[in-house]
Amino acid sequence: MSQGFSIELYFDPALENQVLKAWNVLARRQISTQLIEIESRPHITLFSSPFLDPPKLESVLKSFASKQGPLPLSFSSIGTFPNDKNVIFLAPVPTMALLQFQAQLFEAIKKEGIEIGEGFEADSWIPYCAVAQEVPKTRIAEAFCVLRELKLPVSGYAMDIGLVEFSPVREYFSFELGNAVEA
């Protein structure tokens, strides 16, 4: 049964591999394997909602993606949220380009009458790329130490935008930024 949907921003292969390296190191240390198990792909979540209509969103995302170009990203720090999900993430530098990208997408979706989950409004959205989920509390400090070994910042580009249902992750569609052809 679906837990929800999310619109995700995907990376160029080199940046994606840097994130996968973090996932694999944490998996080898048996700190967290959840993202690998649910067949996720490294990404920044732009929006998430328990209920979305994929066919309605497809044209919105296709049109939006065609008007954008690759988006520069630089993950410069490691963080976590103060909740029980024990997510550890890489945080991108919150550039004006990244924040505007998400805000413009929010407006395009809102204009179609599509409801978006809480925390994704332009003034409250926190961009992040999960590298571990459901980390045991007793291993969070260890996970941070392991991730500090990554040579941050890691930089690259966001290249695609897609809609997935989770969990496990199932991609409905994705579009290359700057190209109206389905990726």
Backbone as JSON Lines, residues from 0, in Angstrom:
{"i":0,"aa":"M","n":[0.84,-1.2,0.0],"ca":[0.0,0.0,0.0],"c":[0.87,1.24,0.0]}
{"i":1,"aa":"S","n":[0.48,2.22,-0.78],"ca":[1.26,3.44,-0.93],"c":[1.26,4.29,0.34]}
{"i":2,"aa":"Q","n":[2.42,4.83,0.66],"ca":[2.53,5.8,1.76],"c":[2.4,7.22,1.23]}
{"i":3,"aa":"G","n":[2.59,7.38,-0.07],"ca":[2.48,8.71,-0.63],"c":[3.23,8.87,-1.93]}
{"i":4,"aa":"F","n":[3.32,10.11,-2.34],"ca":[3.98,10.47,-3.59],"c":[4.97,11.59,-3.31]}
{"i":5,"aa":"S","n":[6.0,11.66,-4.14],"ca":[6.87,12.82,-4.03],"c":[7.4,13.21,-5.41]}
{"i":6,"aa":"I","n":[7.64,14.49,-5.55],"ca":[8.28,15.04,-6.74],"c":[9.73,15.23,-6.36]}
{"i":7,"aa":"E","n":[10.62,14.6,-7.13],"ca":[12.02,14.55,-6.77],"c":[12.91,15.17,-7.84]}
{"i":8,"aa":"L","n":[13.99,15.74,-7.37],"ca":[15.0,16.35,-8.23],"c":[16.19,15.41,-8.26]}
{"i":9,"aa":"Y","n":[16.55,14.92,-9.47],"ca":[17.63,13.95,-9.62],"c":[18.91,14.61,-10.13]}
{"i":10,"aa":"F","n":[20.03,13.95,-9.86],"ca":[21.35,14.53,-10.09],"c":[22.04,13.97,-11.33]}
{"i":11,"aa":"D","n":[23.11,14.66,-11.73],"ca":[23.96,14.13,-12.79],"c":[24.65,12.86,-12.27]}
{"i":12,"aa":"P","n":[25.13,11.98,-13.15],"ca":[25.69,10.69,-12.7],"c":[26.83,10.82,-11.69]}
{"i":13,"aa":"A","n":[27.71,11.79,-11.85],"ca":[28.84,11.92,-10.92],"c":[28.36,12.28,-9.51]}
{"i":14,"aa":"L","n":[27.42,13.23,-9.41],"ca":[26.9,13.62,-8.1],"c":[26.07,12.48,-7.5]}
{"i":15,"aa":"E","n":[25.28,11.81,-8.33],"ca":[24.5,10.67,-7.84],"c":[25.44,9.6,-7.26]}
{"i":16,"aa":"N","n":[26.56,9.36,-7.92],"ca":[27.51,8.36,-7.43],"c":[28.13,8.76,-6.09]}
{"i":17,"aa":"Q","n":[28.35,10.06,-5.87],"ca":[28.87,10.52,-4.59],"c":[27.88,10.22,-3.46]}
{"i":18,"aa":"V","n":[26.6,10.42,-3.74],"ca":[25.57,10.14,-2.73],"c":[25.46,8.63,-2.51]}
{"i":19,"aa":"L","n":[25.49,7.86,-3.59],"ca":[25.43,6.4,-3.46],"c":[26.61,5.87,-2.66]}
{"i":20,"aa":"K","n":[27.75,6.51,-2.79],"ca":[28.92,6.12,-2.01],"c":[28.61,6.24,-0.51]}
{"i":21,"aa":"A","n":[27.94,7.32,-0.13],"ca":[27.55,7.52,1.28],"c":[26.56,6.43,1.71]}
{"i":22,"aa":"W","n":[25.57,6.13,0.86],"ca":[24.6,5.08,1.18],"c":[25.32,3.75,1.42]}
{"i":23,"aa":"N","n":[26.26,3.44,0.52],"ca":[26.96,2.15,0.6],"c":[27.87,2.04,1.81]}
{"i":24,"aa":"V","n":[28.53,3.12,2.17],"ca":[29.39,3.1,3.36],"c":[28.54,2.85,4.6]}
{"i":25,"aa":"L","n":[27.4,3.52,4.69],"ca":[26.51,3.33,5.84],"c":[25.9,1.92,5.85]}
{"i":26,"aa":"A","n":[25.64,1.37,4.68],"ca":[25.11,0.01,4.6],"c":[26.17,-1.01,5.02]}
{"i":27,"aa":"R","n":[27.41,-0.83,4.54],"ca":[28.49,-1.75,4.91],"c":[28.73,-1.76,6.42]}
{"i":28,"aa":"R","n":[28.55,-0.62,7.04],"ca":[28.72,-0.53,8.51],"c":[27.46,-0.96,9.26]}
{"i":29,"aa":"Q","n":[26.44,-1.35,8.51],"ca":[25.15,-1.79,9.06],"c":[24.49,-0.71,9.93]}
{"i":30,"aa":"I","n":[24.66,0.53,9.48],"ca":[24.02,1.67,10.16],"c":[22.63,1.9,9.57]}
{"i":31,"aa":"S","n":[22.54,1.85,8.23],"ca":[21.26,2.05,7.56],"c":[21.32,1.5,6.14]}
{"i":32,"aa":"T","n":[20.3,0.7,5.8],"ca":[20.19,0.16,4.44],"c":[18.83,0.51,3.82]}
{"i":33,"aa":"Q","n":[18.02,1.25,4.55],"ca":[16.64,1.49,4.14],"c":[16.5,2.1,2.74]}
{"i":34,"aa":"L","n":[17.28,3.1,2.4],"ca":[17.14,3.75,1.1],"c":[17.46,2.78,-0.04]}
{"i":35,"aa":"I","n":[18.42,1.89,0.2],"ca":[18.76,0.87,-0.79],"c":[17.61,-0.14,-0.88]}
{"i":36,"aa":"E","n":[17.1,-0.56,0.27],"ca":[16.04,-1.58,0.31],"c":[14.75,-1.11,-0.37]}
{"i":37,"aa":"I","n":[14.39,0.15,-0.23],"ca":[13.15,0.63,-0.85],"c":[13.36,1.05,-2.31]}
{"i":38,"aa":"E","n":[14.6,0.82,-2.79],"ca":[14.95,1.09,-4.19],"c":[14.8,2.56,-4.54]}
{"i":39,"aa":"S","n":[15.22,3.4,-3.62],"ca":[15.19,4.83,-3.85],"c":[16.34,5.2,-4.79]}
{"i":40,"aa":"R","n":[16.36,6.44,-5.18],"ca":[17.43,6.99,-6.01],"c":[17.84,8.3,-5.33]}
{"i":41,"aa":"P","n":[19.13,8.63,-5.3],"ca":[19.53,9.9,-4.68],"c":[18.74,11.07,-5.27]}
{"i":42,"aa":"H","n":[18.24,11.93,-4.38],"ca":[17.38,13.02,-4.83],"c":[17.2,14.07,-3.74]}
{"i":43,"aa":"I","n":[16.64,15.19,-4.15],"ca":[16.12,16.21,-3.23],"c":[14.61,16.17,-3.43]}
{"i":44,"aa":"T","n":[13.86,16.02,-2.34],"ca":[12.39,16.03,-2.43],"c":[11.92,17.47,-2.55]}
{"i":45,"aa":"L","n":[11.21,17.75,-3.64],"ca":[10.67,19.09,-3.86],"c":[9.29,19.22,-3.21]}
{"i":46,"aa":"F","n":[8.5,18.14,-3.27],"ca":[7.16,18.1,-2.69],"c":[6.84,16.67,-2.31]}
{"i":47,"aa":"S","n":[5.99,16.52,-1.33],"ca":[5.5,15.2,-0.96],"c":[4.07,15.34,-0.48]}
{"i":48,"aa":"S","n":[3.26,14.32,-0.78],"ca":[1.86,14.36,-0.38],"c":[1.33,12.93,-0.33]}
{"i":49,"aa":"P","n":[0.42,12.65,0.6],"ca":[-0.15,11.3,0.63],"c":[-1.0,11.0,-0.61]}
{"i":50,"aa":"F","n":[-1.56,12.04,-1.22],"ca":[-2.43,11.85,-2.37],"c":[-2.06,12.81,-3.48]}
{"i":51,"aa":"L","n":[-1.7,12.27,-4.63],"ca":[-1.46,13.08,-5.82],"c":[-2.04,12.33,-7.01]}
{"i":52,"aa":"D","n":[-2.39,13.06,-8.04],"ca":[-2.94,12.47,-9.26],"c":[-1.85,12.49,-10.33]}
{"i":53,"aa":"P","n":[-1.13,11.37,-10.52],"ca":[-0.01,11.36,-11.47],"c":[-0.36,11.88,-12.88]}
{"i":54,"aa":"P","n":[-1.48,11.45,-13.5],"ca":[-1.76,11.97,-14.84],"c":[-1.91,13.5,-14.87]}
{"i":55,"aa":"K","n":[-2.5,14.06,-13.83],"ca":[-2.68,15.52,-13.77],"c":[-1.33,16.24,-13.63]}
{"i":56,"aa":"L","n":[-0.42,15.61,-12.89],"ca":[0.88,16.23,-12.66],"c":[1.83,16.1,-13.85]}
{"i":57,"aa":"E","n":[1.62,15.09,-14.67],"ca":[2.57,14.81,-15.76],"c":[2.76,16.01,-16.68]}
{"i":58,"aa":"S","n":[1.66,16.61,-17.13],"ca":[1.78,17.75,-18.05],"c":[2.38,18.96,-17.36]}
{"i":59,"aa":"V","n":[2.05,19.15,-16.07],"ca":[2.62,20.27,-15.3],"c":[4.13,20.12,-15.2]}
{"i":60,"aa":"L","n":[4.59,18.92,-14.82],"ca":[6.03,18.71,-14.65],"c":[6.77,18.76,-15.99]}
{"i":61,"aa":"K","n":[6.15,18.21,-17.03],"ca":[6.79,18.22,-18.36],"c":[6.99,19.66,-18.84]}
{"i":62,"aa":"S","n":[5.96,20.46,-18.7],"ca":[6.04,21.86,-19.11],"c":[7.06,22.62,-18.27]}
{"i":63,"aa":"F","n":[7.02,22.42,-16.96],"ca":[7.94,23.11,-16.05],"c":[9.38,22.73,-16.38]}
{"i":64,"aa":"A","n":[9.65,21.44,-16.52],"ca":[11.02,20.96,-16.77],"c":[11.57,21.53,-18.08]}
{"i":65,"aa":"S","n":[10.71,21.65,-19.09],"ca":[11.17,22.12,-20.4],"c":[11.65,23.57,-20.35]}
{"i":66,"aa":"K","n":[11.19,24.33,-19.35],"ca":[11.56,25.75,-19.23],"c":[12.75,25.97,-18.31]}
{"i":67,"aa":"Q","n":[13.31,24.88,-17.75],"ca":[14.42,24.99,-16.81],"c":[15.7,24.47,-17.47]}
{"i":68,"aa":"G","n":[16.82,24.79,-16.85],"ca":[18.08,24.2,-17.27],"c":[18.65,23.41,-16.12]}
{"i":69,"aa":"P","n":[19.75,22.69,-16.36],"ca":[20.41,22.0,-15.25],"c":[20.69,23.0,-14.12]}
{"i":70,"aa":"L","n":[20.49,22.53,-12.89],"ca":[20.58,23.4,-11.72],"c":[21.83,23.06,-10.91]}
{"i":71,"aa":"P","n":[22.76,24.01,-10.75],"ca":[23.97,23.71,-9.97],"c":[23.63,23.41,-8.51]}
{"i":72,"aa":"L","n":[24.27,22.37,-7.97],"ca":[24.07,21.98,-6.58],"c":[25.41,21.75,-5.91]}
{"i":73,"aa":"S","n":[25.48,22.08,-4.64],"ca":[26.68,21.78,-3.85],"c":[26.24,21.36,-2.46]}
{"i":74,"aa":"F","n":[26.5,20.08,-2.14],"ca":[26.2,19.57,-0.8],"c":[27.39,19.87,0.09]}
{"i":75,"aa":"S","n":[27.15,20.71,1.1],"ca":[28.28,21.21,1.89],"c":[28.22,20.82,3.36]}
{"i":76,"aa":"S","n":[27.09,20.24,3.82],"ca":[27.01,19.9,5.23],"c":[26.13,18.67,5.43]}
{"i":77,"aa":"I","n":[26.21,18.13,6.64],"ca":[25.47,16.94,7.04],"c":[24.47,17.38,8.11]}
{"i":78,"aa":"G","n":[23.26,16.83,8.07],"ca":[22.27,17.23,9.07],"c":[21.29,16.12,9.4]}
{"i":79,"aa":"T","n":[20.4,16.42,10.32],"ca":[19.32,15.53,10.71],"c":[18.15,16.39,11.16]}
{"i":80,"aa":"F","n":[16.96,15.77,11.19],"ca":[15.78,16.49,11.66],"c":[15.46,16.07,13.08]}
{"i":81,"aa":"P","n":[14.85,16.97,13.86],"ca":[14.51,16.65,15.26],"c":[13.19,15.88,15.35]}
{"i":82,"aa":"N","n":[13.16,14.67,14.74],"ca":[11.95,13.85,14.84],"c":[12.35,12.39,15.01]}
{"i":83,"aa":"D","n":[11.38,11.51,15.02],"ca":[11.64,10.09,15.28],"c":[12.03,9.29,14.04]}
{"i":84,"aa":"K","n":[12.09,9.92,12.88],"ca":[12.42,9.17,11.66],"c":[13.92,8.91,11.53]}
{"i":85,"aa":"N","n":[14.71,9.66,12.31],"ca":[16.17,9.49,12.32],"c":[16.77,9.49,10.92]}
{"i":86,"aa":"V","n":[16.41,10.51,10.16],"ca":[16.96,10.71,8.82],"c":[18.24,11.52,8.95]}
{"i":87,"aa":"I","n":[19.26,11.07,8.23],"ca":[20.5,11.84,8.14],"c":[20.63,12.24,6.67]}
{"i":88,"aa":"F","n":[21.02,13.48,6.45],"ca":[21.03,13.99,5.08],"c":[22.26,14.83,4.77]}
{"i":89,"aa":"L","n":[22.48,14.99,3.47],"ca":[23.42,15.98,2.97],"c":[22.58,17.21,2.64]}
{"i":90,"aa":"A","n":[23.04,18.37,3.08],"ca":[22.3,19.61,2.85],"c":[22.97,20.39,1.72]}
{"i":91,"aa":"P","n":[22.18,20.74,0.7],"ca":[22.75,21.59,-0.35],"c":[22.84,23.03,0.12]}
{"i":92,"aa":"V","n":[23.77,23.76,-0.44],"ca":[23.81,25.2,-0.21],"c":[22.49,25.74,-0.75]}
{"i":93,"aa":"P","n":[21.7,26.46,0.06],"ca":[20.39,26.93,-0.4],"c":[20.52,28.17,-1.29]}
{"i":94,"aa":"T","n":[20.96,27.95,-2.52],"ca":[21.16,29.06,-3.45],"c":[19.82,29.66,-3.85]}
{"i":95,"aa":"M","n":[19.86,30.88,-4.31],"ca":[18.65,31.54,-4.8],"c":[18.05,30.74,-5.96]}
{"i":96,"aa":"A","n":[18.91,30.18,-6.83],"ca":[18.42,29.4,-7.97],"c":[17.63,28.17,-7.51]}
{"i":97,"aa":"L","n":[18.14,27.46,-6.5],"ca":[17.44,26.28,-5.98],"c":[16.12,26.67,-5.32]}
{"i":98,"aa":"L","n":[16.14,27.7,-4.5],"ca":[14.93,28.13,-3.81],"c":[13.87,28.64,-4.8]}
{"i":99,"aa":"Q","n":[14.31,29.37,-5.82],"ca":[13.36,29.87,-6.83],"c":[12.79,28.72,-7.66]}
{"i":100,"aa":"F","n":[13.63,27.74,-7.97],"ca":[13.18,26.57,-8.72],"c":[12.01,25.9,-8.0]}
{"i":101,"aa":"Q","n":[12.19,25.65,-6.7],"ca":[11.15,24.99,-5.92],"c":[9.91,25.89,-5.79]}
{"i":102,"aa":"A","n":[10.11,27.17,-5.57],"ca":[8.99,28.11,-5.41],"c":[8.18,28.21,-6.71]}
{"i":103,"aa":"Q","n":[8.86,28.25,-7.86],"ca":[8.17,28.32,-9.15],"c":[7.38,27.04,-9.42]}
{"i":104,"aa":"L","n":[7.97,25.9,-9.05],"ca":[7.26,24.64,-9.22],"c":[6.02,24.61,-8.32]}
{"i":105,"aa":"F","n":[6.18,25.07,-7.09],"ca":[5.06,25.13,-6.15],"c":[3.92,25.95,-6.76]}
{"i":106,"aa":"E","n":[4.24,27.1,-7.34],"ca":[3.21,27.95,-7.94],"c":[2.55,27.27,-9.13]}
{"i":107,"aa":"A","n":[3.33,26.59,-9.97],"ca":[2.78,25.9,-11.14],"c":[1.81,24.8,-10.72]}
{"i":108,"aa":"I","n":[2.15,24.09,-9.65],"ca":[1.3,23.0,-9.16],"c":[0.05,23.57,-8.49]}
{"i":109,"aa":"K","n":[0.24,24.62,-7.71],"ca":[-0.88,25.26,-7.02],"c":[-1.9,25.8,-8.02]}
{"i":110,"aa":"K","n":[-1.39,26.36,-9.13],"ca":[-2.25,26.92,-10.16],"c":[-3.18,25.86,-10.76]}
{"i":111,"aa":"E","n":[-2.74,24.6,-10.72],"ca":[-3.55,23.49,-11.24],"c":[-4.53,22.96,-10.19]}
{"i":112,"aa":"G","n":[-4.53,23.57,-9.0],"ca":[-5.44,23.14,-7.94],"c":[-4.99,21.87,-7.24]}
{"i":113,"aa":"I","n":[-3.7,21.53,-7.36],"ca":[-3.17,20.33,-6.73],"c":[-2.69,20.69,-5.33]}
{"i":114,"aa":"E","n":[-3.15,19.91,-4.35],"ca":[-2.78,20.17,-2.96],"c":[-1.42,19.55,-2.64]}
{"i":115,"aa":"I","n":[-0.6,20.29,-1.96],"ca":[0.75,19.86,-1.6],"c":[0.83,19.7,-0.09]}
{"i":116,"aa":"G","n":[1.62,18.71,0.34],"ca":[1.77,18.44,1.77],"c":[2.42,19.6,2.52]}
{"i":117,"aa":"E","n":[2.24,19.58,3.84],"ca":[2.81,20.62,4.71],"c":[4.33,20.62,4.66]}
{"i":118,"aa":"G","n":[4.92,21.79,4.84],"ca":[6.37,21.91,4.88],"c":[7.0,22.12,3.53]}
{"i":119,"aa":"F","n":[6.19,22.22,2.48],"ca":[6.76,22.4,1.15],"c":[6.44,23.76,0.55]}
{"i":120,"aa":"E","n":[5.82,24.65,1.35],"ca":[5.62,26.01,0.9],"c":[6.99,26.66,0.74]}
{"i":121,"aa":"A","n":[7.07,27.62,-0.15],"ca":[8.37,28.23,-0.46],"c":[9.07,28.79,0.78]}
{"i":122,"aa":"D","n":[8.32,29.3,1.75],"ca":[8.96,29.91,2.92],"c":[9.25,28.92,4.05]}
{"i":123,"aa":"S","n":[8.94,27.61,3.84],"ca":[9.24,26.65,4.9],"c":[9.96,25.4,4.4]}
{"i":124,"aa":"W","n":[10.17,25.29,3.1],"ca":[10.82,24.11,2.51],"c":[12.29,24.06,2.9]}
{"i":125,"aa":"I","n":[12.73,22.88,3.32],"ca":[14.14,22.66,3.65],"c":[14.69,21.65,2.65]}
{"i":126,"aa":"P","n":[15.58,22.09,1.76],"ca":[16.14,21.14,0.79],"c":[17.15,20.2,1.47]}
{"i":127,"aa":"Y","n":[17.05,18.92,1.13],"ca":[18.0,17.94,1.67],"c":[18.02,16.7,0.79]}
{"i":128,"aa":"C","n":[19.09,15.94,0.9],"ca":[19.24,14.68,0.2],"c":[19.51,13.61,1.26]}
{"i":129,"aa":"A","n":[18.52,12.76,1.51],"ca":[18.67,11.73,2.54],"c":[19.79,10.76,2.17]}
{"i":130,"aa":"V","n":[20.62,10.43,3.16],"ca":[21.64,9.4,2.97],"c":[21.39,8.22,3.91]}
{"i":131,"aa":"A","n":[20.49,8.39,4.89],"ca":[20.14,7.3,5.8],"c":[18.79,7.6,6.44]}
{"i":132,"aa":"Q","n":[18.0,6.55,6.65],"ca":[16.71,6.67,7.32],"c":[16.64,5.62,8.42]}
{"i":133,"aa":"E","n":[15.85,5.94,9.43],"ca":[15.64,5.02,10.54],"c":[16.96,4.54,11.14]}
{"i":134,"aa":"V","n":[17.88,5.46,11.32],"ca":[19.16,5.15,11.95],"c":[18.9,4.95,13.45]}
{"i":135,"aa":"P","n":[19.37,3.84,14.01],"ca":[19.18,3.68,15.46],"c":[19.81,4.86,16.2]}
{"i":136,"aa":"K","n":[19.1,5.37,17.21],"ca":[19.59,6.56,17.94],"c":[21.0,6.37,18.47]}
{"i":137,"aa":"T","n":[21.32,5.14,18.85],"ca":[22.65,4.87,19.4],"c":[23.75,4.9,18.35]}
{"i":138,"aa":"R","n":[23.36,5.01,17.05],"ca":[24.36,4.99,15.98],"c":[24.4,6.28,15.17]}
{"i":139,"aa":"I","n":[23.6,7.27,15.57],"ca":[23.57,8.54,14.82],"c":[24.94,9.21,14.86]}
{"i":140,"aa":"A","n":[25.57,9.27,16.01],"ca":[26.89,9.91,16.1],"c":[27.9,9.18,15.22]}
{"i":141,"aa":"E","n":[27.86,7.87,15.2],"ca":[28.76,7.09,14.35],"c":[28.5,7.4,12.87]}
{"i":142,"aa":"A","n":[27.23,7.49,12.5],"ca":[26.88,7.81,11.11],"c":[27.46,9.17,10.72]}
{"i":143,"aa":"F","n":[27.36,10.15,11.62],"ca":[27.93,11.47,11.34],"c":[29.45,11.38,11.15]}
{"i":144,"aa":"C","n":[30.1,10.61,11.99],"ca":[31.56,10.45,11.88],"c":[31.94,9.82,10.55]}
{"i":145,"aa":"V","n":[31.18,8.8,10.14],"ca":[31.44,8.14,8.86],"c":[31.25,9.14,7.7]}
{"i":146,"aa":"L","n":[30.15,9.88,7.76],"ca":[29.86,10.83,6.68],"c":[30.84,12.0,6.63]}
{"i":147,"aa":"R","n":[31.42,12.33,7.77],"ca":[32.42,13.41,7.77],"c":[33.65,13.03,6.96]}
{"i":148,"aa":"E","n":[33.84,11.73,6.73],"ca":[34.96,11.27,5.92],"c":[34.76,11.58,4.43]}
{"i":149,"aa":"L","n":[33.5,11.84,4.05],"ca":[33.26,12.27,2.67],"c":[33.97,13.6,2.47]}
{"i":150,"aa":"K","n":[34.45,13.81,1.31],"ca":[35.14,15.07,1.04],"c":[34.11,16.1,0.61]}
{"i":151,"aa":"L","n":[33.5,16.77,1.59],"ca":[32.52,17.81,1.29],"c":[33.23,19.13,1.04]}
{"i":152,"aa":"P","n":[32.73,19.98,0.19],"ca":[31.47,19.83,-0.53],"c":[31.6,18.89,-1.73]}
{"i":153,"aa":"V","n":[30.47,18.26,-2.09],"ca":[30.37,17.54,-3.35],"c":[29.4,18.34,-4.21]}
{"i":154,"aa":"S","n":[29.8,18.55,-5.45],"ca":[29.03,19.43,-6.32],"c":[28.68,18.76,-7.63]}
{"i":155,"aa":"G","n":[27.65,19.27,-8.24],"ca":[27.21,18.77,-9.54],"c":[25.97,19.52,-9.96]}
{"i":156,"aa":"Y","n":[25.1,18.83,-10.66],"ca":[23.9,19.46,-11.2],"c":[22.67,18.59,-10.98]}
{"i":157,"aa":"A","n":[21.53,19.24,-10.78],"ca":[20.24,18.57,-10.86],"c":[19.91,18.54,-12.34]}
{"i":158,"aa":"M","n":[19.56,17.35,-12.84],"ca":[19.36,17.18,-14.28],"c":[17.95,16.77,-14.67]}
{"i":159,"aa":"D","n":[17.2,16.17,-13.73],"ca":[15.88,15.62,-14.04],"c":[14.93,15.88,-12.87]}
{"i":160,"aa":"I","n":[13.65,15.85,-13.18],"ca":[12.61,15.96,-12.17],"c":[11.64,14.81,-12.42]}
{"i":161,"aa":"G","n":[11.2,14.16,-11.34],"ca":[10.32,13.01,-11.54],"c":[9.29,12.88,-10.43]}
{"i":162,"aa":"L","n":[8.29,12.04,-10.7],"ca":[7.26,11.73,-9.71],"c":[7.39,10.27,-9.32]}
{"i":163,"aa":"V","n":[7.44,10.02,-8.02],"ca":[7.5,8.64,-7.53],"c":[6.4,8.39,-6.51]}
{"i":164,"aa":"E","n":[6.05,7.13,-6.4],"ca":[5.17,6.65,-5.33],"c":[6.06,5.83,-4.41]}
{"i":165,"aa":"F","n":[5.79,5.88,-3.13],"ca":[6.6,5.1,-2.19],"c":[5.7,4.5,-1.11]}
{"i":166,"aa":"S","n":[6.15,3.53,-0.5],"ca":[7.35,2.75,-0.5],"c":[6.95,1.3,-0.77]}
{"i":167,"aa":"P","n":[7.64,0.48,-1.58],"ca":[8.91,0.82,-2.21],"c":[8.72,1.89,-3.29]}
{"i":168,"aa":"V","n":[9.83,2.43,-3.72],"ca":[9.79,3.53,-4.68],"c":[9.44,2.99,-6.08]}
{"i":169,"aa":"R","n":[8.47,3.66,-6.71],"ca":[8.1,3.34,-8.08],"c":[7.98,4.65,-8.83]}
{"i":170,"aa":"E","n":[8.82,4.82,-9.84],"ca":[8.79,6.07,-10.61],"c":[7.67,6.02,-11.65]}
{"i":171,"aa":"Y","n":[6.88,7.08,-11.67],"ca":[5.84,7.21,-12.69],"c":[6.41,7.77,-13.98]}
{"i":172,"aa":"F","n":[7.18,8.85,-13.84],"ca":[7.79,9.49,-15.0],"c":[8.87,10.44,-14.51]}
{"i":173,"aa":"S","n":[9.76,10.8,-15.41],"ca":[10.74,11.85,-15.12],"c":[11.03,12.61,-16.4]}
{"i":174,"aa":"F","n":[11.43,13.86,-16.24],"ca":[11.73,14.71,-17.38],"c":[13.07,15.39,-17.17]}
{"i":175,"aa":"E","n":[13.83,15.44,-18.23],"ca":[15.12,16.12,-18.2],"c":[14.88,17.63,-18.14]}
{"i":176,"aa":"L","n":[15.63,18.32,-17.31],"ca":[15.5,19.77,-17.24],"c":[16.0,20.37,-18.55]}
{"i":177,"aa":"G","n":[15.19,21.26,-19.11],"ca":[15.56,21.92,-20.37],"c":[15.2,21.12,-21.6]}
{"i":178,"aa":"N","n":[14.45,20.03,-21.43],"ca":[14.11,19.18,-22.56],"c":[12.71,18.63,-22.34]}
{"i":179,"aa":"A","n":[11.79,18.87,-23.26],"ca":[10.41,18.43,-23.1],"c":[10.21,16.95,-23.41]}
{"i":180,"aa":"V","n":[11.25,16.26,-23.85],"ca":[11.14,14.85,-24.17],"c":[11.27,14.01,-22.91]}
{"i":181,"aa":"E","n":[10.43,12.98,-22.77],"ca":[10.47,12.14,-21.57],"c":[11.83,11.49,-21.44]}
{"i":182,"aa":"A","n":[12.35,11.5,-20.19],"ca":[13.68,10.93,-19.93],"c":[13.59,9.44,-19.75]}
